[in-house]
Short mmCIF file of C-alpha atoms in Angstrom, two decimals:
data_model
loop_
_atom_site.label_atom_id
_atom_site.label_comp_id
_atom_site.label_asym_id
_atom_site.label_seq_id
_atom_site.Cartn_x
_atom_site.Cartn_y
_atom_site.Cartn_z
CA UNK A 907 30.25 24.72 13.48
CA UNK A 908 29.69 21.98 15.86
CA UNK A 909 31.88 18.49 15.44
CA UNK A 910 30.07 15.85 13.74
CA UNK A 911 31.38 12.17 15.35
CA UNK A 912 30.51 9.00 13.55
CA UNK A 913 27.97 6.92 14.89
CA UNK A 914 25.73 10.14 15.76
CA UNK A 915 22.17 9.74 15.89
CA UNK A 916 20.05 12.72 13.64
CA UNK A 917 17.93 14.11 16.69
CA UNK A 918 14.86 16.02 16.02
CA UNK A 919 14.70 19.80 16.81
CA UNK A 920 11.80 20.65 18.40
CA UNK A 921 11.54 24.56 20.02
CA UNK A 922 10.88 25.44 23.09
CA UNK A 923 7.68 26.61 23.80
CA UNK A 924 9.07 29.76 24.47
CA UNK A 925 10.38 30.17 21.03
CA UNK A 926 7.54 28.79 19.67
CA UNK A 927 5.44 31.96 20.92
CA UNK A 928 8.37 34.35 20.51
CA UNK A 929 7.98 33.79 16.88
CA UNK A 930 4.91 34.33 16.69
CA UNK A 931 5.19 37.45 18.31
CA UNK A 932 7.71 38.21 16.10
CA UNK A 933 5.52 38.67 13.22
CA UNK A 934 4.39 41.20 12.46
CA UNK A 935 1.18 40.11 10.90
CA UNK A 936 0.20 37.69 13.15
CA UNK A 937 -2.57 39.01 15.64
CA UNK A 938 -5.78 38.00 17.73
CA UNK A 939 -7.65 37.46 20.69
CA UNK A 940 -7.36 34.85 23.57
CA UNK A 941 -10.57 33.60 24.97
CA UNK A 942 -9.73 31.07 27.66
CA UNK A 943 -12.49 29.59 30.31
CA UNK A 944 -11.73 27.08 33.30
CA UNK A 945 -8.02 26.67 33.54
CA UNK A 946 -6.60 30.30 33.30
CA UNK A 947 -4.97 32.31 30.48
CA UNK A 948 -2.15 29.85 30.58
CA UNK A 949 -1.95 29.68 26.89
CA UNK A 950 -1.64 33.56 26.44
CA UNK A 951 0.79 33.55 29.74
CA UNK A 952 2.99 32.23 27.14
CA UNK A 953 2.78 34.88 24.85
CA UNK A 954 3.23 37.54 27.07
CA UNK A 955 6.48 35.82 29.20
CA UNK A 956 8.16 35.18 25.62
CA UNK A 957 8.50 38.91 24.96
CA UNK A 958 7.29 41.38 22.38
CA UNK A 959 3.01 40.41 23.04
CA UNK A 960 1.95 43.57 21.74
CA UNK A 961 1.93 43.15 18.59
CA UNK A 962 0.15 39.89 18.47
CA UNK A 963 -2.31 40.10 21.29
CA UNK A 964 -5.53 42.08 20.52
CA UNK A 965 -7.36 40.75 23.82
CA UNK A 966 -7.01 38.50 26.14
CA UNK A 967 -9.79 37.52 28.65
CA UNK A 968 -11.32 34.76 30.90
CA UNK A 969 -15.15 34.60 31.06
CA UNK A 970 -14.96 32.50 34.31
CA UNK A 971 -18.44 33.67 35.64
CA UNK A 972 -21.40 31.64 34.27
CA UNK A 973 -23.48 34.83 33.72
CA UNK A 974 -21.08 37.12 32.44
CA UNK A 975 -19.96 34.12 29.85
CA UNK A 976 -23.36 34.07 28.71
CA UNK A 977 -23.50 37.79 28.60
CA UNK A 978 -20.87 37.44 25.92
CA UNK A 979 -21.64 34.43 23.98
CA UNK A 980 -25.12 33.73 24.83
CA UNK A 981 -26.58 30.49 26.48
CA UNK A 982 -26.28 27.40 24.61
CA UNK A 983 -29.65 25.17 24.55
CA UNK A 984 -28.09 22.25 26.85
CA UNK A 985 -27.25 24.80 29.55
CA UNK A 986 -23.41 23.10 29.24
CA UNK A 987 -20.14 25.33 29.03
CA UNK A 988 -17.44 22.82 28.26
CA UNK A 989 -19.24 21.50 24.95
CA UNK A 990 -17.86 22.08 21.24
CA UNK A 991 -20.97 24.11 20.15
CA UNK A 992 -19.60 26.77 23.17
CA UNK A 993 -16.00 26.74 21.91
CA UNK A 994 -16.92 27.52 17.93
CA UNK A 995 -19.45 30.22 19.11
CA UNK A 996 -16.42 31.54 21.18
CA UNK A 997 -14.43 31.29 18.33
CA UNK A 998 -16.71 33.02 15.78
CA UNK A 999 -17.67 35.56 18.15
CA UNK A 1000 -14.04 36.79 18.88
CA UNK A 1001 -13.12 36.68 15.06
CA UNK A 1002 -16.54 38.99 14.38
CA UNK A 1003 -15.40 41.23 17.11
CA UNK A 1004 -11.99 41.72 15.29
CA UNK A 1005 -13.37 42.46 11.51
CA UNK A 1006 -15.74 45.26 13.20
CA UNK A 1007 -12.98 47.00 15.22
CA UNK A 1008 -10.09 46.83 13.01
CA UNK A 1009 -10.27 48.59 9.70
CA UNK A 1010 -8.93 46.26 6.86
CA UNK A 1011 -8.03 49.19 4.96
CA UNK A 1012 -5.87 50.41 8.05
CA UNK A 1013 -4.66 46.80 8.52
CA UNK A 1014 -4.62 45.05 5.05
CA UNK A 1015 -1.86 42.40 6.13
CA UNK A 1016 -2.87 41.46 9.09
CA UNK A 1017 -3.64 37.86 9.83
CA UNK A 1018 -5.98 37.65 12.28
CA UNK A 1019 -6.98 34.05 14.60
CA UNK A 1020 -9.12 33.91 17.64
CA UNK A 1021 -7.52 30.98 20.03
CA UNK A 1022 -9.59 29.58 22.48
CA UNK A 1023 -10.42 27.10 25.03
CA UNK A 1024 -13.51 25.99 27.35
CA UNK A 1025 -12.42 23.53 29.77
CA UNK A 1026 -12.93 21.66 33.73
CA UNK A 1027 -9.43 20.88 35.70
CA UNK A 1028 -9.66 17.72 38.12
CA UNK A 1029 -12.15 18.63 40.63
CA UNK A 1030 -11.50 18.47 44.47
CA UNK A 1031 -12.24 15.20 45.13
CA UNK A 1032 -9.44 13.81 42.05
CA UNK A 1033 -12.63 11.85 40.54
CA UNK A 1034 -13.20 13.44 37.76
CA UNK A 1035 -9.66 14.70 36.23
CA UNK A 1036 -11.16 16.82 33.77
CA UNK A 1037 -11.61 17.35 29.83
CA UNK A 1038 -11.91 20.00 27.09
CA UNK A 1039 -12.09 21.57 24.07
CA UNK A 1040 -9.83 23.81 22.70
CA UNK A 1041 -9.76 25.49 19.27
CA UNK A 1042 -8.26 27.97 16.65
CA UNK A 1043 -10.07 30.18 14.02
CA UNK A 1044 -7.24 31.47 11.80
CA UNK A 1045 -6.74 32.79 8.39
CA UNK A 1046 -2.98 32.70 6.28
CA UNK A 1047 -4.52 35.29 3.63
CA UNK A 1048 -5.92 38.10 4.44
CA UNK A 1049 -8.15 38.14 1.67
CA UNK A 1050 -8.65 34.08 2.45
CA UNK A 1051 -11.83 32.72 4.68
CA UNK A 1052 -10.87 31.57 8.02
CA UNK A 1053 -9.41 27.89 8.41
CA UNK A 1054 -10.44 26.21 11.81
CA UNK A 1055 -8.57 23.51 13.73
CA UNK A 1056 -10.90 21.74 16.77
CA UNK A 1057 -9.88 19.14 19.36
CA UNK A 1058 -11.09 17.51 22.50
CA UNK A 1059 -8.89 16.14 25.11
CA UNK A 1060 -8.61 14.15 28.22
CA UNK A 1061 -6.57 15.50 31.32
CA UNK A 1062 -4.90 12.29 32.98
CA UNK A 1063 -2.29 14.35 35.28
CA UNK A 1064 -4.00 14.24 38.86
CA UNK A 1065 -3.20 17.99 39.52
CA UNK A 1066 -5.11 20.88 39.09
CA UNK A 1067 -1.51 23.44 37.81
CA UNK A 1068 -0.22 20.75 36.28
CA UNK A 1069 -2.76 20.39 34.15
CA UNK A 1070 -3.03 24.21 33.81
CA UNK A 1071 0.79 24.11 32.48
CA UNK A 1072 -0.07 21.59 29.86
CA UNK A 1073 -3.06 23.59 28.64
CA UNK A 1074 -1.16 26.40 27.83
CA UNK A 1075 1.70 24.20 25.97
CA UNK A 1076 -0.68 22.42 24.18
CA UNK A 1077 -2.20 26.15 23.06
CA UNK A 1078 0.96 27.58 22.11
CA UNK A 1079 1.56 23.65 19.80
CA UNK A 1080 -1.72 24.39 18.48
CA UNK A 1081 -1.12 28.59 17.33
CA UNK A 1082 2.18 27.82 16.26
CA UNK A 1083 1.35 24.74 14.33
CA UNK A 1084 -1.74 26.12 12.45
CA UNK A 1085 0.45 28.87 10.76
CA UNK A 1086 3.77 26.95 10.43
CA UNK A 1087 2.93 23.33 10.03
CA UNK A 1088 -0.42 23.90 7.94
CA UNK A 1089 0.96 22.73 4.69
CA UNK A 1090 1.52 19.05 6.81
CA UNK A 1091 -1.60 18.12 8.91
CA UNK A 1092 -0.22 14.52 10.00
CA UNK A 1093 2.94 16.68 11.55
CA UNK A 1094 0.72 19.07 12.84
CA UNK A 1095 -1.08 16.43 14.58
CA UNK A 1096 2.20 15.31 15.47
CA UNK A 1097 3.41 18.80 17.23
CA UNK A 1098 0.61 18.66 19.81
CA UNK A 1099 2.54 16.65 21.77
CA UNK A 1100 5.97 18.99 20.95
CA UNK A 1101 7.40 19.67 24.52
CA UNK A 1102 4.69 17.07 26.59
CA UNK A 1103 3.54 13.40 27.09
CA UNK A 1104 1.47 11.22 26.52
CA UNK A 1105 1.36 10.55 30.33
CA UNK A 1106 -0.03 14.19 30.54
CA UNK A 1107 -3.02 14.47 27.82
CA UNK A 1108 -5.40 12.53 25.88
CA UNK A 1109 -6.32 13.79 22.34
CA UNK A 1110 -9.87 11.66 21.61
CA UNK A 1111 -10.63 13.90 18.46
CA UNK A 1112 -10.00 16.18 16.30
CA UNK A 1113 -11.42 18.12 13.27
CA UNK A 1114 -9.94 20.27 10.53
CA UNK A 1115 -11.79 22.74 8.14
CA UNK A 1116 -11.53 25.92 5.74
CA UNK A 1117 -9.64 26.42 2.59
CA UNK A 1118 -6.45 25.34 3.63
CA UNK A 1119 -8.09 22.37 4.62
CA UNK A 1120 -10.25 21.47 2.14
CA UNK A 1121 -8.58 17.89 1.03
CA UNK A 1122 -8.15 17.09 4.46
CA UNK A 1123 -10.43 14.21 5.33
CA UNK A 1124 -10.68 14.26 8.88
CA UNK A 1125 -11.15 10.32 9.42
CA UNK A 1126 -7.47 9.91 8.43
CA UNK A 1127 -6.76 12.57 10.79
CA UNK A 1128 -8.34 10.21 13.43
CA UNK A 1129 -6.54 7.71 12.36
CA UNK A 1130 -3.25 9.51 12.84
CA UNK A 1131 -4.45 10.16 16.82
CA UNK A 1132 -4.79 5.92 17.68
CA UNK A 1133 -1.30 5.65 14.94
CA UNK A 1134 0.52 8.22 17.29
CA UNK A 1135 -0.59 6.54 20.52
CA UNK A 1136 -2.49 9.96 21.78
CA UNK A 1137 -5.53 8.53 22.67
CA UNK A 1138 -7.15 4.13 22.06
CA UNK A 1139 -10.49 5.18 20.27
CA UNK A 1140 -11.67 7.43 17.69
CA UNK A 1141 -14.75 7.65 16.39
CA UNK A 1142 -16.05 9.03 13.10
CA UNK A 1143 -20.06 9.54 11.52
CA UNK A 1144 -21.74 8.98 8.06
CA UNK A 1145 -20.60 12.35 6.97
CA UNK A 1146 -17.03 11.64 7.25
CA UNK A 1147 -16.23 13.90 10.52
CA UNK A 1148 -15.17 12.84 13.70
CA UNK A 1149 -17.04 12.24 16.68
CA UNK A 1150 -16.08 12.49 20.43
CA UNK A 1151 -16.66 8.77 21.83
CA UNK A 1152 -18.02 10.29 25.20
CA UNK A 1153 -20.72 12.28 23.74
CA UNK A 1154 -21.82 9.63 21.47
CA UNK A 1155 -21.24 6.30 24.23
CA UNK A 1156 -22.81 8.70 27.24
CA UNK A 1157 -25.30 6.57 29.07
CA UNK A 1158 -26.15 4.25 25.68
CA UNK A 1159 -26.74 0.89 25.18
CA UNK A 1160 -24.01 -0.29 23.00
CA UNK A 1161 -23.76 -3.42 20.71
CA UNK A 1162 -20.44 -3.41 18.49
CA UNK A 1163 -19.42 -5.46 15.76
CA UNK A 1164 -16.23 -6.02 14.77
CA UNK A 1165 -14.21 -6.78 11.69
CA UNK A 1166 -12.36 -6.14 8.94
CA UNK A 1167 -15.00 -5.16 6.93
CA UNK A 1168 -12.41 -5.23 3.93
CA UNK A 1169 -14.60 -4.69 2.34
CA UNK A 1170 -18.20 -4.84 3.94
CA UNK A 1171 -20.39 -7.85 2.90
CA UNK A 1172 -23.77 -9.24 3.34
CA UNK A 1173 -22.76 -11.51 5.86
CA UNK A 1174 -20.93 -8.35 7.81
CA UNK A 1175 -24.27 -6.92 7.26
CA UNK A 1176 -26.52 -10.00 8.36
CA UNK A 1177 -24.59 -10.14 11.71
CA UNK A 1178 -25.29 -6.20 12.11
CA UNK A 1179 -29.11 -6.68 11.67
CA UNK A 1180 -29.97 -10.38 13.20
CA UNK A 1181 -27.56 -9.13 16.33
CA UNK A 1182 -29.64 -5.88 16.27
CA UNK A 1183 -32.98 -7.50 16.44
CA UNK A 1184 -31.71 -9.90 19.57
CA UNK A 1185 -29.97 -7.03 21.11
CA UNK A 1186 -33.15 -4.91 20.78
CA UNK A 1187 -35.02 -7.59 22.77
CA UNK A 1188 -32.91 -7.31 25.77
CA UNK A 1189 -34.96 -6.11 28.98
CA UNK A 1190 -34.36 -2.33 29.37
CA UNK A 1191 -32.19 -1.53 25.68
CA UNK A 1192 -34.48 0.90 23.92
CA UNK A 1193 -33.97 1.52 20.07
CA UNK A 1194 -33.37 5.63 20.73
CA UNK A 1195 -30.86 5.28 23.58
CA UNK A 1196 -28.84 2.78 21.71
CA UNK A 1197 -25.30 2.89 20.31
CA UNK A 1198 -24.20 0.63 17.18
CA UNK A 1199 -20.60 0.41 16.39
CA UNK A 1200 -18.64 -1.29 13.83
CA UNK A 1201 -15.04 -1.44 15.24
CA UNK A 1202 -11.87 -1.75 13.36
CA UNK A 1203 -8.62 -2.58 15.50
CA UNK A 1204 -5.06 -1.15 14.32
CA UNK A 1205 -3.94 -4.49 13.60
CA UNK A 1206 -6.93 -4.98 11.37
CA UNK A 1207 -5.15 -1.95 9.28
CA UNK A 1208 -1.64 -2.89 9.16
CA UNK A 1209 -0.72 -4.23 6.06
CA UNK A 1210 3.09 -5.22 5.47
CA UNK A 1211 3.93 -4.21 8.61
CA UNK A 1212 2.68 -0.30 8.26
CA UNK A 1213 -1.34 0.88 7.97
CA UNK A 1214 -2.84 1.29 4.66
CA UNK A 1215 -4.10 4.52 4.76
CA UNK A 1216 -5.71 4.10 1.25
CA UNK A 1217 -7.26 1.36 2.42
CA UNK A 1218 -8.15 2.67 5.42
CA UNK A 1219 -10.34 5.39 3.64
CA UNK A 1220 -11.44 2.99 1.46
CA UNK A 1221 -13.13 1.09 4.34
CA UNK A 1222 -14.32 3.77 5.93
CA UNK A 1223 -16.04 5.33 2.67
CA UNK A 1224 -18.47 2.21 2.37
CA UNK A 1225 -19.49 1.89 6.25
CA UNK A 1226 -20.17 5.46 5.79
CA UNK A 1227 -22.21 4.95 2.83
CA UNK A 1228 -24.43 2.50 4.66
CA UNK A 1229 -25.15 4.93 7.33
CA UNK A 1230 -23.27 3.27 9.87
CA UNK A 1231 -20.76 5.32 12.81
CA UNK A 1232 -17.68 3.40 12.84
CA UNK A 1233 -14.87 3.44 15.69
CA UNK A 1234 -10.91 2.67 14.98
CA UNK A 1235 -9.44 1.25 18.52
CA UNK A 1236 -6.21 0.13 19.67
CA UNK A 1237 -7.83 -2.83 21.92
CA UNK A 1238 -6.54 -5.91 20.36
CA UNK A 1239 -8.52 -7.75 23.07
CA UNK A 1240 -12.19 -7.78 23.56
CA UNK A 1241 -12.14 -7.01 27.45
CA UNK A 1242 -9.95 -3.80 26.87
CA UNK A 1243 -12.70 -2.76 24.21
CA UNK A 1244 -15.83 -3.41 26.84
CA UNK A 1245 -13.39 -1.75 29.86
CA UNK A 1246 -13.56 1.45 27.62
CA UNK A 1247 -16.96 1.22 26.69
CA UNK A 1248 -18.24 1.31 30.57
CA UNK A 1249 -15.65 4.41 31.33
CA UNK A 1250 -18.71 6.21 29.54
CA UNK A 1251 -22.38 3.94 30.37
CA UNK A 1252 -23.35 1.59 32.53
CA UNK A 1253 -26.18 0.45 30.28
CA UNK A 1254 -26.46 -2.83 28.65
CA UNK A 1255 -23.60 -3.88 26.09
CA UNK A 1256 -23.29 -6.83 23.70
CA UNK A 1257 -20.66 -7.93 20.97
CA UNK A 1258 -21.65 -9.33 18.38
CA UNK A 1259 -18.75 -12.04 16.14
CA UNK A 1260 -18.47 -14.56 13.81
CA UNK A 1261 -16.90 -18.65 16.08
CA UNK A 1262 -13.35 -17.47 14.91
CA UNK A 1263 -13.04 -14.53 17.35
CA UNK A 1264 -15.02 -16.65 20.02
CA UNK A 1265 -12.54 -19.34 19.78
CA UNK A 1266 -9.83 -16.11 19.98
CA UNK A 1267 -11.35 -15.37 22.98
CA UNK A 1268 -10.87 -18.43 25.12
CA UNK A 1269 -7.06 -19.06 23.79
CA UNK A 1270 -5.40 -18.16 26.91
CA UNK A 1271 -2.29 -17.28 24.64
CA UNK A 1272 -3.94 -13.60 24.66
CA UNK A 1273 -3.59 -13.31 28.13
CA UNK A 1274 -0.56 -14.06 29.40
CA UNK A 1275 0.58 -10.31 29.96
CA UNK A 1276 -2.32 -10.39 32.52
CA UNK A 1277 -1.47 -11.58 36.33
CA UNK A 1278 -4.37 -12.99 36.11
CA UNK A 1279 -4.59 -14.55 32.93
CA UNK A 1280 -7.64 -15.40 31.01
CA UNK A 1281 -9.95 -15.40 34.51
CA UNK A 1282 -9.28 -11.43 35.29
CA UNK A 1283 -9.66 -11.33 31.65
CA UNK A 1284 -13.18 -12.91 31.62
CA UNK A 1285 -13.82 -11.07 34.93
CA UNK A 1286 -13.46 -7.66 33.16
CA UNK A 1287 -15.47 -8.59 29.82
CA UNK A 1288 -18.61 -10.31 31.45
CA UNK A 1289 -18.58 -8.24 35.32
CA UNK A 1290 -21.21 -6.02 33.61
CA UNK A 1291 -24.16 -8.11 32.31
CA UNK A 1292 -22.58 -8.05 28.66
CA UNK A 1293 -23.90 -10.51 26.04
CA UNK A 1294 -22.06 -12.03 23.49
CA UNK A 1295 -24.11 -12.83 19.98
CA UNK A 1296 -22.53 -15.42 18.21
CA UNK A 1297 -22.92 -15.23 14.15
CA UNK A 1298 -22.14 -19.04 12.90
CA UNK A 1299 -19.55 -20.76 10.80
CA UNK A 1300 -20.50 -22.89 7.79
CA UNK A 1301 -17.68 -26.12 7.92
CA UNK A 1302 -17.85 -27.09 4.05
CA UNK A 1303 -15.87 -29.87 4.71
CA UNK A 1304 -18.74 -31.52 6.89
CA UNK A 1305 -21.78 -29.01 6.03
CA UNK A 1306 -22.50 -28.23 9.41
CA UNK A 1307 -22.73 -25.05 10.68
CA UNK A 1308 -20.62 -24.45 13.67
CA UNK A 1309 -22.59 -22.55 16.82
CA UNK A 1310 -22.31 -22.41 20.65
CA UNK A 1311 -24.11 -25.31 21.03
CA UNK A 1312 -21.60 -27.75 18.73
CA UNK A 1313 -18.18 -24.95 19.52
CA UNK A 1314 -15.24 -26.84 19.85
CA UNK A 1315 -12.88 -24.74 22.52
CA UNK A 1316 -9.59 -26.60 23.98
CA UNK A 1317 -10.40 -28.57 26.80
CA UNK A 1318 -8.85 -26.72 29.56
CA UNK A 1319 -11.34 -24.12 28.69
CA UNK A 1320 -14.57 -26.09 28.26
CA UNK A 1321 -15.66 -25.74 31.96
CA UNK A 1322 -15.34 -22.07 31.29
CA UNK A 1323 -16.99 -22.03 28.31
CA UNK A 1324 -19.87 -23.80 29.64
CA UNK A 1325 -20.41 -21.75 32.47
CA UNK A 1326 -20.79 -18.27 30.47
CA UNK A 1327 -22.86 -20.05 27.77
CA UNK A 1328 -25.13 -21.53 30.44
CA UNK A 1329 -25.60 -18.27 32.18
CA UNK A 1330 -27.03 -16.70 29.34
CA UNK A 1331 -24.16 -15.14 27.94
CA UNK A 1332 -23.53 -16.43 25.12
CA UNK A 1333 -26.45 -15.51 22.71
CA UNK A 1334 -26.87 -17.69 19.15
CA UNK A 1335 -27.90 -16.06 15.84
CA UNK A 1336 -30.11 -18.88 14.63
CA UNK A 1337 -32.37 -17.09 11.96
CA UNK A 1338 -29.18 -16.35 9.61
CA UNK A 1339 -29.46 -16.52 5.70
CA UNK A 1340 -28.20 -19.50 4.67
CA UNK A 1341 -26.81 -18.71 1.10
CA UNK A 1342 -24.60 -16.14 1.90
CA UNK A 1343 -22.58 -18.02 4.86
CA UNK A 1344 -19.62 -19.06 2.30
CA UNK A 1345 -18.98 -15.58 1.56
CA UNK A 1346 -15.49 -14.17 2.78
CA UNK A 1347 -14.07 -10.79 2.81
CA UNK A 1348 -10.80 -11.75 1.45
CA UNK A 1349 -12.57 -13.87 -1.44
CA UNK A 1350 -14.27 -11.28 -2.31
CA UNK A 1351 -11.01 -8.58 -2.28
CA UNK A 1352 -9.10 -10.74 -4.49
CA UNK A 1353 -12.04 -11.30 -7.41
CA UNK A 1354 -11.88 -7.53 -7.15
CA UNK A 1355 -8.14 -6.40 -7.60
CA UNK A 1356 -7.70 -9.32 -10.27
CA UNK A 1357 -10.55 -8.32 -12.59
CA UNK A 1358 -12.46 -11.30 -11.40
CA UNK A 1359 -16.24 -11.27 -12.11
CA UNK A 1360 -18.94 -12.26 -9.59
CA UNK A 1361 -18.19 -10.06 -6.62
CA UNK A 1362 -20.84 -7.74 -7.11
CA UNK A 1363 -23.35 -10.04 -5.68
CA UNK A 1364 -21.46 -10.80 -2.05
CA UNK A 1365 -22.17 -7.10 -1.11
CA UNK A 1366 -24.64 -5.29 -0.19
CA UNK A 1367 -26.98 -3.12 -2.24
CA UNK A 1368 -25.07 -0.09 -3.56
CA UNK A 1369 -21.75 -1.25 -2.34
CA UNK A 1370 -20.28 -2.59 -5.63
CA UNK A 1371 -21.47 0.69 -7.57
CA UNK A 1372 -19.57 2.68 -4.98
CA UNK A 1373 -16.34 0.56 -5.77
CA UNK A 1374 -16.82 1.01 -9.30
CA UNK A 1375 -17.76 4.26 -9.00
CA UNK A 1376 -14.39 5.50 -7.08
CA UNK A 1377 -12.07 3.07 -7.47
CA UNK A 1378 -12.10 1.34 -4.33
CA UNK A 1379 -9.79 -1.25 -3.17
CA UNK A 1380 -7.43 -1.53 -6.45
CA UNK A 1381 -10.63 -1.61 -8.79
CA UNK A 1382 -9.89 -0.67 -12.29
CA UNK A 1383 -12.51 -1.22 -15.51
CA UNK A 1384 -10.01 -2.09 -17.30
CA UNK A 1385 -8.93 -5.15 -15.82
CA UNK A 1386 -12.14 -6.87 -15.68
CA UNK A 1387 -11.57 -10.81 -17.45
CA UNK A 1388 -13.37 -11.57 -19.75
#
């Protein structure tokens, strides 16, 4: 037994991914197919240098040629290869094959999976460095339905076999973790990045689904991606699964709003439409080809130094329930946000906030990380023709209402301010509904987790039966005052 010193650090094992594959191939009930298109068979290269492939690869092939992958899987209605609705057909396709050519009576143990990837390397002039999906169908019963894991990443190493290499670890992370790390789907998350870096990949989304699945909700699975640093934006729909930010961003207008929204209120809601209208009005933003966003930064979740994951959910169940596709970012900063926005449009995009975060955005403290302070700031956030739509603030002290044209910013910054507001960019929202501008968020959170009545009518319509209803944010019937 190896000597234990004081003062030792506990070190995390993580296996190779050679032993990773040689125990897979060391079970004996373990077996499927290896579909792989645009980088290789790295993944099953894996499998067959660990040792002892035969009994857990069925087939392994590359349907490189357009025609001959269409042969196989037919052609998908966009005419696109490297697409999600390609990878799940693969996957389905290779799993049917299985089932037909294997007799469960001659194989009743046998856990079969179908692994595969469709995906573009860097092309030759390093522009582009390349994305893709990658997937596993894969059942732990034999009598069980098939559980499916699905993720899209980003390449961001500038080599065409480097990024082959990390393919195939990330492959052998995924196979291994869907039948040993099932059980825990934050670790498995977690073991993506066993044996690489974050310098290496980008994982922008993931989805999980089957029986072994089922209480999985994937938006806290998106979560755990921005939480574990492997990619700065997630993106989730009304229906509670995630969404790939470049398919939903590509070549859209895009007006975001963002907050809190703990939890939503009519003001939150006010901003969203009044911003809308004005936004809609902009020369060239048509209603079809635009984006709306409500953003939530990680800070926005941390609560007590750690995120709230039950609040979290409980967030994202009522922007849901109004419809609305929400996005969880790690951009503290408003430029960073805009700077990721144009890596997918070059459309028109507009923000729309409440003075606070206005007056956040001209405090030069926010900056100072930047060579170039709050001017390459600035330079980034309004280089594009992006608009700025500013909700106002009701003083109560003095009854007015606070907008662009009676903003207070520190006086090192008024020539600055002056020059973006009289260039158009700043946009006020002067047809706002006066009798809900006193209405706060955190008012509104306290009255509900101390039995306080009255809340109801600060949210919108169907929000507070959706509270009641399951038990949102601390709510409890039986600590309503009386």
């Amino acid at each position: 037994m190896a000597v234990s010193l004081k003062g030792d650090q506990e070190i995390s094992s993580v296996p190779t991914t050679k032993n990773k594959a040689l125990r897979i191939n060391l079970n004996s009930d373990i077996y499927g197919t290896f579909a792989e298109i645009g980088a290789g068979q790295e993944t099953a290269r894996n499998f067959f240098r660990s040792g002892a492939a035969s009994g857990t690869i069925a087939k392994a092939m590359s349907a490189y040629d357009k025609d001959f992958s269409d042969a196989i899987y037919g052609m998908e209605e966009d005419r696109r290869y490297v697409t999600q609705p390609r990878l799940k057909k693969m996957l389905r396709h290779e799993i049917d094959l299985m089932e037909d050519r294997l007799s469960r009576s001659k194989h009743p143990d046998k856990l079969f999976f179908s692994y595969a990837n469709t995906v573009t390397t860097i092309d030759f002039a390093k522009k582009f460095k390349g994305h893709g999906w990658v997937g596993i169908r894969f059942q732990l019963d034999p009598l069980e339905e098939y559980n499916e894991v699905i993720l899209h990443l980003r390449f961001k190493e500038t080599d065409a076999r480097l990024q082959q290499e990390t393919l195939g670890i990330l492959g052998v992370n995924l196979i291994y973790g869907a039948f040993y790390l099932n059980d825990n789907p934050k670790e498995l998350v977690k073991s993506f990045y066993h044996n690489l870096s974050q310098d290496q990949l980008e994982i922008d989304m993931i989805n999980f689904s089957g029986p072994r699945f089922m209480y999985v909700d994937n938006r806290l699975m998106s979560l755990q991606l921005v939480k574990n640093g492997m990619t700065n934006a997630v993106m989730f729909g009304p229906d509670g699964n995630n969404l790939l930010p470049a398919q939903v961003l590509y070549k859209k207008n895009i007006l975001a709003l963002r907050g809190s929204f703990r939890p939503v209120t009519k003001v939150n809601m006010d901003m969203f439409e009044k911003s809308k209208r004005l936004f809609l009005q902009e020369n060239k933003v048509q209603e079809e080809k635009t984006q709306i966003i409500f953003e939530i930064t990680l800070s926005n979740l941390t609560s007590e130094g750690k995120i709230n994951e039950r609040d979290f959910l409980d967030r994202a169940e009522l922007l849901c329930s109004l419809g609305q596709n929400v996005m969880i970012t790690s951009f503290q900063q408003y430029f960073k946000l805009v700077e990721y926005f144009s890596e997918f449009t070059k459309e028109r995009m507009g923000l729309a906030m409440g003075v606070h975060n206005l007056v956040q955005i001209f405090d030069e403290k926010y900056y100072r990380n930047l060579s170039g302070g709050i001017l390459e700031a600035f330079g980034k956030l309004f280089y594009r023709d992006l608009k700025v739509y500013m909700y106002p603030y009701h003083d109560q002290e003095t009854g007015e209402y606070i907008n662009s044209e009676n903003l207070k910013v520190h006086p090192r910054m008024k020539e600055l301010y002056k020059f973006f507001k009289n260039n158009g960019r700043l946009i006020n929202i002067d047809d706002f509904d006066k009798k809900i501008m006193d209405i706060f968020s955190r008012t509104v959170l306290k009255m509900i987790t101390e039995g306080e009545k009255g809340w109801e009518d600060m949210l919108p319509e169907g929000i507070p039966e959706i509270i009641k209803q399951k038990r949102l944010f601390g709510y409890s019937r039986t600590r309503i005052k009386k």
